[in-house]
Amino acid sequence: MYMPNLFIYYAFTKTIVFAFIIATVPSYFGYFVKGGSLEVGRASTQAVVWTMVFIIISEIFNPINIKLMIEVKDLKKSFGDVEVLKGISTSFDKGKVNLIIGQSGSGKTVFLKSLLNVYMPSSGEILFDGKDINTMTRDEKQHLRSEIGTVFQGSALFDSLTVEENIMFPLDMFTNLTYREKKEKSFRSNRKSTP
């Protein structure tokens, strides 16, 4: 069950705990330094090591398991007769940095848009914490998207949408505005960006 306030509370608490550790441990070691620059260097090293130990310990005893793991199983996506994704299987684990690299036209963007559910896969599964995105309700998808940050290269827009649809996209996902209100906001936003 999703509890956004619990996650916010945890993030806030974690920030305060880490700030406290980072501020107090070096201060403690610095307070008891005697001697010259060699002793200051040793105290600094000890402070860094003990700060990292305390941070690791605090993560081990983390009361909230915030883990967004993505697992992709035999993902295929075709456009007409052209099969772009040909059975991709992979996983993205918490705490790991992943790169998706390949030649131009190899399907990187199609893969990412499939993960975001902009494109529906032809077949295969995309699991977020074990739940298939294709079986999620609209509200579950909306919540999931609110947890995922996406930055397009070169500030690009969705090439499959019009400018107006690109402007309305986050309004559709994160507001309860009527269609007319979204159109008005889109029109005003588009007018501001026109020279």
PDB file of C-alpha atoms in Angstrom:
ATOM      1  CA  MET A   1       0.000   0.000   0.000  1.00  0.00           C
ATOM      2  CA  TYR A   2       1.300   3.452  -0.916  1.00  0.00           C
ATOM      3  CA  MET A   3       1.604   6.030   1.842  1.00  0.00           C
ATOM      4  CA  PRO A   4       3.082   9.260   0.394  1.00  0.00           C
ATOM      5  CA  ASN A   5       3.231  11.030   3.760  1.00  0.00           C
ATOM      6  CA  LEU A   6       5.337   8.201   5.187  1.00  0.00           C
ATOM      7  CA  PHE A   7       7.842   8.533   2.343  1.00  0.00           C
ATOM      8  CA  ILE A   8       8.016  12.305   2.775  1.00  0.00           C
ATOM      9  CA  TYR A   9       8.478  11.869   6.527  1.00  0.00           C
ATOM     10  CA  TYR A  10      11.252   9.326   5.946  1.00  0.00           C
ATOM     11  CA  ALA A  11      13.057  11.547   3.409  1.00  0.00           C
ATOM     12  CA  PHE A  12      12.839  14.531   5.749  1.00  0.00           C
ATOM     13  CA  THR A  13      14.042  12.505   8.740  1.00  0.00           C
ATOM     14  CA  LYS A  14      16.873  10.970   6.723  1.00  0.00           C
ATOM     15  CA  THR A  15      18.042  14.432   5.653  1.00  0.00           C
ATOM     16  CA  ILE A  16      18.124  15.653   9.251  1.00  0.00           C
ATOM     17  CA  VAL A  17      19.918  12.519  10.495  1.00  0.00           C
ATOM     18  CA  PHE A  18      22.546  12.710   7.738  1.00  0.00           C
ATOM     19  CA  ALA A  19      23.059  16.447   8.347  1.00  0.00           C
ATOM     20  CA  PHE A  20      23.471  15.773  12.070  1.00  0.00           C
ATOM     21  CA  ILE A  21      26.015  13.006  11.424  1.00  0.00           C
ATOM     22  CA  ILE A  22      27.960  15.087   8.908  1.00  0.00           C
ATOM     23  CA  ALA A  23      28.026  18.092  11.246  1.00  0.00           C
ATOM     24  CA  THR A  24      28.763  16.387  14.564  1.00  0.00           C
ATOM     25  CA  VAL A  25      31.291  13.665  13.726  1.00  0.00           C
ATOM     26  CA  PRO A  26      33.873  15.990  12.087  1.00  0.00           C
ATOM     27  CA  SER A  27      33.265  18.561  14.835  1.00  0.00           C
ATOM     28  CA  TYR A  28      33.943  15.930  17.489  1.00  0.00           C
ATOM     29  CA  PHE A  29      37.203  14.815  15.886  1.00  0.00           C
ATOM     30  CA  GLY A  30      38.212  18.421  15.170  1.00  0.00           C
ATOM     31  CA  TYR A  31      37.614  19.475  18.763  1.00  0.00           C
ATOM     32  CA  PHE A  32      40.156  17.010  20.147  1.00  0.00           C
ATOM     33  CA  VAL A  33      42.931  17.653  17.613  1.00  0.00           C
ATOM     34  CA  LYS A  34      46.280  18.498  19.123  1.00  0.00           C
ATOM     35  CA  GLY A  35      49.437  19.114  17.177  1.00  0.00           C
ATOM     36  CA  GLY A  36      50.098  20.256  13.670  1.00  0.00           C
ATOM     37  CA  SER A  37      48.789  19.644  10.213  1.00  0.00           C
ATOM     38  CA  LEU A  38      49.520  15.908  10.385  1.00  0.00           C
ATOM     39  CA  GLU A  39      47.080  15.520  13.280  1.00  0.00           C
ATOM     40  CA  VAL A  40      44.455  17.622  11.472  1.00  0.00           C
ATOM     41  CA  GLY A  41      44.808  15.309   8.458  1.00  0.00           C
ATOM     42  CA  ARG A  42      44.353  12.215  10.626  1.00  0.00           C
ATOM     43  CA  ALA A  43      41.323  13.730  12.357  1.00  0.00           C
ATOM     44  CA  SER A  44      39.781  14.587   8.979  1.00  0.00           C
ATOM     45  CA  THR A  45      40.297  11.038   7.732  1.00  0.00           C
ATOM     46  CA  GLN A  46      38.790   9.590  10.903  1.00  0.00           C
ATOM     47  CA  ALA A  47      35.839  11.950  10.629  1.00  0.00           C
ATOM     48  CA  VAL A  48      35.134  10.890   7.027  1.00  0.00           C
ATOM     49  CA  VAL A  49      35.446   7.184   7.847  1.00  0.00           C
ATOM     50  CA  TRP A  50      33.209   7.369  10.927  1.00  0.00           C
ATOM     51  CA  THR A  51      30.671   9.552   9.107  1.00  0.00           C
ATOM     52  CA  MET A  52      30.389   6.914   6.375  1.00  0.00           C
ATOM     53  CA  VAL A  53      30.087   4.131   8.979  1.00  0.00           C
ATOM     54  CA  PHE A  54      27.238   5.950  10.740  1.00  0.00           C
ATOM     55  CA  ILE A  55      25.461   6.651   7.437  1.00  0.00           C
ATOM     56  CA  ILE A  56      25.753   2.999   6.369  1.00  0.00           C
ATOM     57  CA  ILE A  57      24.443   1.839   9.752  1.00  0.00           C
ATOM     58  CA  SER A  58      21.491   4.231   9.495  1.00  0.00           C
ATOM     59  CA  GLU A  59      20.681   2.823   6.032  1.00  0.00           C
ATOM     60  CA  ILE A  60      20.868  -0.780   7.307  1.00  0.00           C
ATOM     61  CA  PHE A  61      18.285   0.004   9.967  1.00  0.00           C
ATOM     62  CA  ASN A  62      16.062   1.870   7.508  1.00  0.00           C
ATOM     63  CA  PRO A  63      12.489   1.264   8.750  1.00  0.00           C
ATOM     64  CA  ILE A  64      10.987   1.924   5.324  1.00  0.00           C
ATOM     65  CA  ASN A  65      11.888  -0.184   2.343  1.00  0.00           C
ATOM     66  CA  ILE A  66      11.642   2.291  -0.530  1.00  0.00           C
ATOM     67  CA  LYS A  67      12.567   0.197  -3.521  1.00  0.00           C
ATOM     68  CA  LEU A  68      11.477   0.839  -7.050  1.00  0.00           C
ATOM     69  CA  MET A  69      12.795  -2.077  -9.017  1.00  0.00           C
ATOM     70  CA  ILE A  70      11.926  -2.368 -12.662  1.00  0.00           C
ATOM     71  CA  GLU A  71      11.961  -5.739 -14.362  1.00  0.00           C
ATOM     72  CA  VAL A  72      11.436  -6.149 -18.089  1.00  0.00           C
ATOM     73  CA  LYS A  73      10.544  -9.579 -19.475  1.00  0.00           C
ATOM     74  CA  ASP A  74      10.686 -10.403 -23.202  1.00  0.00           C
ATOM     75  CA  LEU A  75       9.562  -6.905 -24.239  1.00  0.00           C
ATOM     76  CA  LYS A  76       8.610  -6.543 -27.891  1.00  0.00           C
ATOM     77  CA  LYS A  77       7.333  -3.489 -29.716  1.00  0.00           C
ATOM     78  CA  SER A  78       6.445  -3.209 -33.377  1.00  0.00           C
ATOM     79  CA  PHE A  79       5.252  -0.370 -35.558  1.00  0.00           C
ATOM     80  CA  GLY A  80       3.445  -2.006 -38.454  1.00  0.00           C
ATOM     81  CA  ASP A  81       5.808  -4.621 -39.910  1.00  0.00           C
ATOM     82  CA  VAL A  82       8.898  -3.104 -38.266  1.00  0.00           C
ATOM     83  CA  GLU A  83       9.869  -4.845 -35.038  1.00  0.00           C
ATOM     84  CA  VAL A  84      11.873  -2.293 -33.004  1.00  0.00           C
ATOM     85  CA  LEU A  85      12.177  -4.104 -29.669  1.00  0.00           C
ATOM     86  CA  LYS A  86      12.923  -7.784 -30.111  1.00  0.00           C
ATOM     87  CA  GLY A  87      12.491  -9.527 -26.784  1.00  0.00           C
ATOM     88  CA  ILE A  88      14.363  -7.331 -24.310  1.00  0.00           C
ATOM     89  CA  SER A  89      14.740  -8.743 -20.793  1.00  0.00           C
ATOM     90  CA  THR A  90      16.557  -6.804 -18.062  1.00  0.00           C
ATOM     91  CA  SER A  91      16.145  -5.380 -14.565  1.00  0.00           C
ATOM     92  CA  PHE A  92      16.955  -2.097 -12.872  1.00  0.00           C
ATOM     93  CA  ASP A  93      17.700  -2.469  -9.173  1.00  0.00           C
ATOM     94  CA  LYS A  94      17.578   0.087  -6.379  1.00  0.00           C
ATOM     95  CA  GLY A  95      20.800   1.984  -5.923  1.00  0.00           C
ATOM     96  CA  LYS A  96      22.313   1.127  -9.282  1.00  0.00           C
ATOM     97  CA  VAL A  97      23.027   3.511 -12.123  1.00  0.00           C
ATOM     98  CA  ASN A  98      22.035   2.084 -15.481  1.00  0.00           C
ATOM     99  CA  LEU A  99      22.906   3.201 -18.972  1.00  0.00           C
ATOM    100  CA  ILE A 100      20.966   2.474 -22.114  1.00  0.00           C
ATOM    101  CA  ILE A 101      23.296   2.930 -25.040  1.00  0.00           C
ATOM    102  CA  GLY A 102      23.134   1.991 -28.686  1.00  0.00           C
ATOM    103  CA  GLN A 103      23.294   3.227 -32.231  1.00  0.00           C
ATOM    104  CA  SER A 104      20.824   5.699 -33.614  1.00  0.00           C
ATOM    105  CA  GLY A 105      17.601   3.893 -34.458  1.00  0.00           C
ATOM    106  CA  SER A 106      18.344   0.891 -32.241  1.00  0.00           C
ATOM    107  CA  GLY A 107      15.227   1.381 -30.078  1.00  0.00           C
ATOM    108  CA  LYS A 108      16.508   3.230 -26.987  1.00  0.00           C
ATOM    109  CA  THR A 109      13.748   5.840 -27.077  1.00  0.00           C
ATOM    110  CA  VAL A 110      11.070   3.263 -27.874  1.00  0.00           C
ATOM    111  CA  PHE A 111      12.302   1.208 -24.907  1.00  0.00           C
ATOM    112  CA  LEU A 112      12.163   4.185 -22.525  1.00  0.00           C
ATOM    113  CA  LYS A 113       8.743   5.269 -23.783  1.00  0.00           C
ATOM    114  CA  SER A 114       7.548   1.703 -23.268  1.00  0.00           C
ATOM    115  CA  LEU A 115       8.828   1.798 -19.672  1.00  0.00           C
ATOM    116  CA  LEU A 116       6.871   5.020 -19.130  1.00  0.00           C
ATOM    117  CA  ASN A 117       3.824   3.436 -20.793  1.00  0.00           C
ATOM    118  CA  VAL A 118       3.723   6.084 -23.505  1.00  0.00           C
ATOM    119  CA  TYR A 119       3.890   3.151 -25.928  1.00  0.00           C
ATOM    120  CA  MET A 120       2.026  -0.066 -25.225  1.00  0.00           C
ATOM    121  CA  PRO A 121       4.306  -3.043 -25.861  1.00  0.00           C
ATOM    122  CA  SER A 122       3.320  -5.554 -28.509  1.00  0.00           C
ATOM    123  CA  SER A 123       4.110  -8.282 -25.989  1.00  0.00           C
ATOM    124  CA  GLY A 124       6.108  -8.871 -22.823  1.00  0.00           C
ATOM    125  CA  GLU A 125       5.916  -7.501 -19.302  1.00  0.00           C
ATOM    126  CA  ILE A 126       7.166  -4.372 -17.556  1.00  0.00           C
ATOM    127  CA  LEU A 127       7.049  -4.860 -13.795  1.00  0.00           C
ATOM    128  CA  PHE A 128       7.396  -2.124 -11.195  1.00  0.00           C
ATOM    129  CA  ASP A 129       7.889  -3.715  -7.772  1.00  0.00           C
ATOM    130  CA  GLY A 130       6.448  -6.921  -9.220  1.00  0.00           C
ATOM    131  CA  LYS A 131       3.307  -5.339 -10.669  1.00  0.00           C
ATOM    132  CA  ASP A 132       2.791  -5.272 -14.438  1.00  0.00           C
ATOM    133  CA  ILE A 133       2.260  -1.723 -15.685  1.00  0.00           C
ATOM    134  CA  ASN A 134      -0.140  -3.022 -18.350  1.00  0.00           C
ATOM    135  CA  THR A 135      -2.546  -4.296 -15.672  1.00  0.00           C
ATOM    136  CA  MET A 136      -2.390  -1.176 -13.491  1.00  0.00           C
ATOM    137  CA  THR A 137      -5.389   1.096 -13.148  1.00  0.00           C
ATOM    138  CA  ARG A 138      -5.192   4.667 -14.410  1.00  0.00           C
ATOM    139  CA  ASP A 139      -4.709   5.926 -10.829  1.00  0.00           C
ATOM    140  CA  GLU A 140      -1.902   3.435 -10.185  1.00  0.00           C
ATOM    141  CA  LYS A 141      -0.156   4.515 -13.390  1.00  0.00           C
ATOM    142  CA  GLN A 142      -0.574   8.159 -12.446  1.00  0.00           C
ATOM    143  CA  HIS A 143       0.946   7.510  -9.018  1.00  0.00           C
ATOM    144  CA  LEU A 144       3.815   5.539 -10.577  1.00  0.00           C
ATOM    145  CA  ARG A 145       4.586   8.330 -13.050  1.00  0.00           C
ATOM    146  CA  SER A 146       4.645  10.855 -10.212  1.00  0.00           C
ATOM    147  CA  GLU A 147       7.528   8.834  -8.707  1.00  0.00           C
ATOM    148  CA  ILE A 148       9.576   8.759 -11.914  1.00  0.00           C
ATOM    149  CA  GLY A 149      11.578  11.695 -13.206  1.00  0.00           C
ATOM    150  CA  THR A 150      12.180  11.957 -16.929  1.00  0.00           C
ATOM    151  CA  VAL A 151      14.513  14.351 -18.669  1.00  0.00           C
ATOM    152  CA  PHE A 152      14.553  14.344 -22.432  1.00  0.00           C
ATOM    153  CA  GLN A 153      17.756  14.964 -24.294  1.00  0.00           C
ATOM    154  CA  GLY A 154      17.908  18.467 -25.696  1.00  0.00           C
ATOM    155  CA  SER A 155      14.623  19.437 -23.974  1.00  0.00           C
ATOM    156  CA  ALA A 156      12.734  17.433 -26.561  1.00  0.00           C
ATOM    157  CA  LEU A 157       8.982  16.952 -26.512  1.00  0.00           C
ATOM    158  CA  PHE A 158       6.976  13.806 -27.185  1.00  0.00           C
ATOM    159  CA  ASP A 159       7.341  13.500 -30.939  1.00  0.00           C
ATOM    160  CA  SER A 160       4.083  11.592 -31.168  1.00  0.00           C
ATOM    161  CA  LEU A 161       2.098  14.511 -29.671  1.00  0.00           C
ATOM    162  CA  THR A 162       1.298  18.018 -30.864  1.00  0.00           C
ATOM    163  CA  VAL A 163       2.745  21.023 -29.004  1.00  0.00           C
ATOM    164  CA  GLU A 164      -0.613  21.534 -27.315  1.00  0.00           C
ATOM    165  CA  GLU A 165      -0.775  17.870 -26.274  1.00  0.00           C
ATOM    166  CA  ASN A 166       2.793  18.100 -24.898  1.00  0.00           C
ATOM    167  CA  ILE A 167       1.785  21.113 -22.797  1.00  0.00           C
ATOM    168  CA  MET A 168      -1.365  19.353 -21.605  1.00  0.00           C
ATOM    169  CA  PHE A 169       0.412  16.064 -20.825  1.00  0.00           C
ATOM    170  CA  PRO A 170       1.393  16.877 -17.199  1.00  0.00           C
ATOM    171  CA  LEU A 171      -1.958  18.603 -16.668  1.00  0.00           C
ATOM    172  CA  ASP A 172      -3.721  15.368 -17.680  1.00  0.00           C
ATOM    173  CA  MET A 173      -1.579  13.346 -15.312  1.00  0.00           C
ATOM    174  CA  PHE A 174      -1.388  15.517 -12.223  1.00  0.00           C
ATOM    175  CA  THR A 175      -4.438  17.770 -12.124  1.00  0.00           C
ATOM    176  CA  ASN A 176      -8.187  17.434 -12.052  1.00  0.00           C
ATOM    177  CA  LEU A 177      -8.711  20.339 -14.441  1.00  0.00           C
ATOM    178  CA  THR A 178     -11.479  20.103 -17.000  1.00  0.00           C
ATOM    179  CA  TYR A 179     -10.560  19.722 -20.643  1.00  0.00           C
ATOM    180  CA  ARG A 180     -11.496  23.360 -21.230  1.00  0.00           C
ATOM    181  CA  GLU A 181      -9.262  24.572 -18.369  1.00  0.00           C
ATOM    182  CA  LYS A 182      -6.351  22.508 -19.699  1.00  0.00           C
ATOM    183  CA  LYS A 183      -6.888  23.968 -23.188  1.00  0.00           C
ATOM    184  CA  GLU A 184      -6.869  27.498 -21.755  1.00  0.00           C
ATOM    185  CA  LYS A 185      -3.638  26.867 -19.810  1.00  0.00           C
ATOM    186  CA  SER A 186      -2.092  25.299 -22.883  1.00  0.00           C
ATOM    187  CA  PHE A 187      -3.095  28.262 -25.026  1.00  0.00           C
ATOM    188  CA  ARG A 188      -1.692  30.784 -22.508  1.00  0.00           C
ATOM    189  CA  SER A 189       1.536  28.820 -22.110  1.00  0.00           C
ATOM    190  CA  ASN A 190       1.960  28.478 -25.862  1.00  0.00           C
ATOM    191  CA  ARG A 191       1.319  32.219 -26.375  1.00  0.00           C
ATOM    192  CA  LYS A 192       3.998  33.108 -23.789  1.00  0.00           C
ATOM    193  CA  SER A 193       6.600  31.016 -25.615  1.00  0.00           C
ATOM    194  CA  THR A 194       5.817  32.521 -29.036  1.00  0.00           C
ATOM    195  CA  PRO A 195       8.085  35.516 -29.873  1.00  0.00           C
TER     196      PRO A 195
END
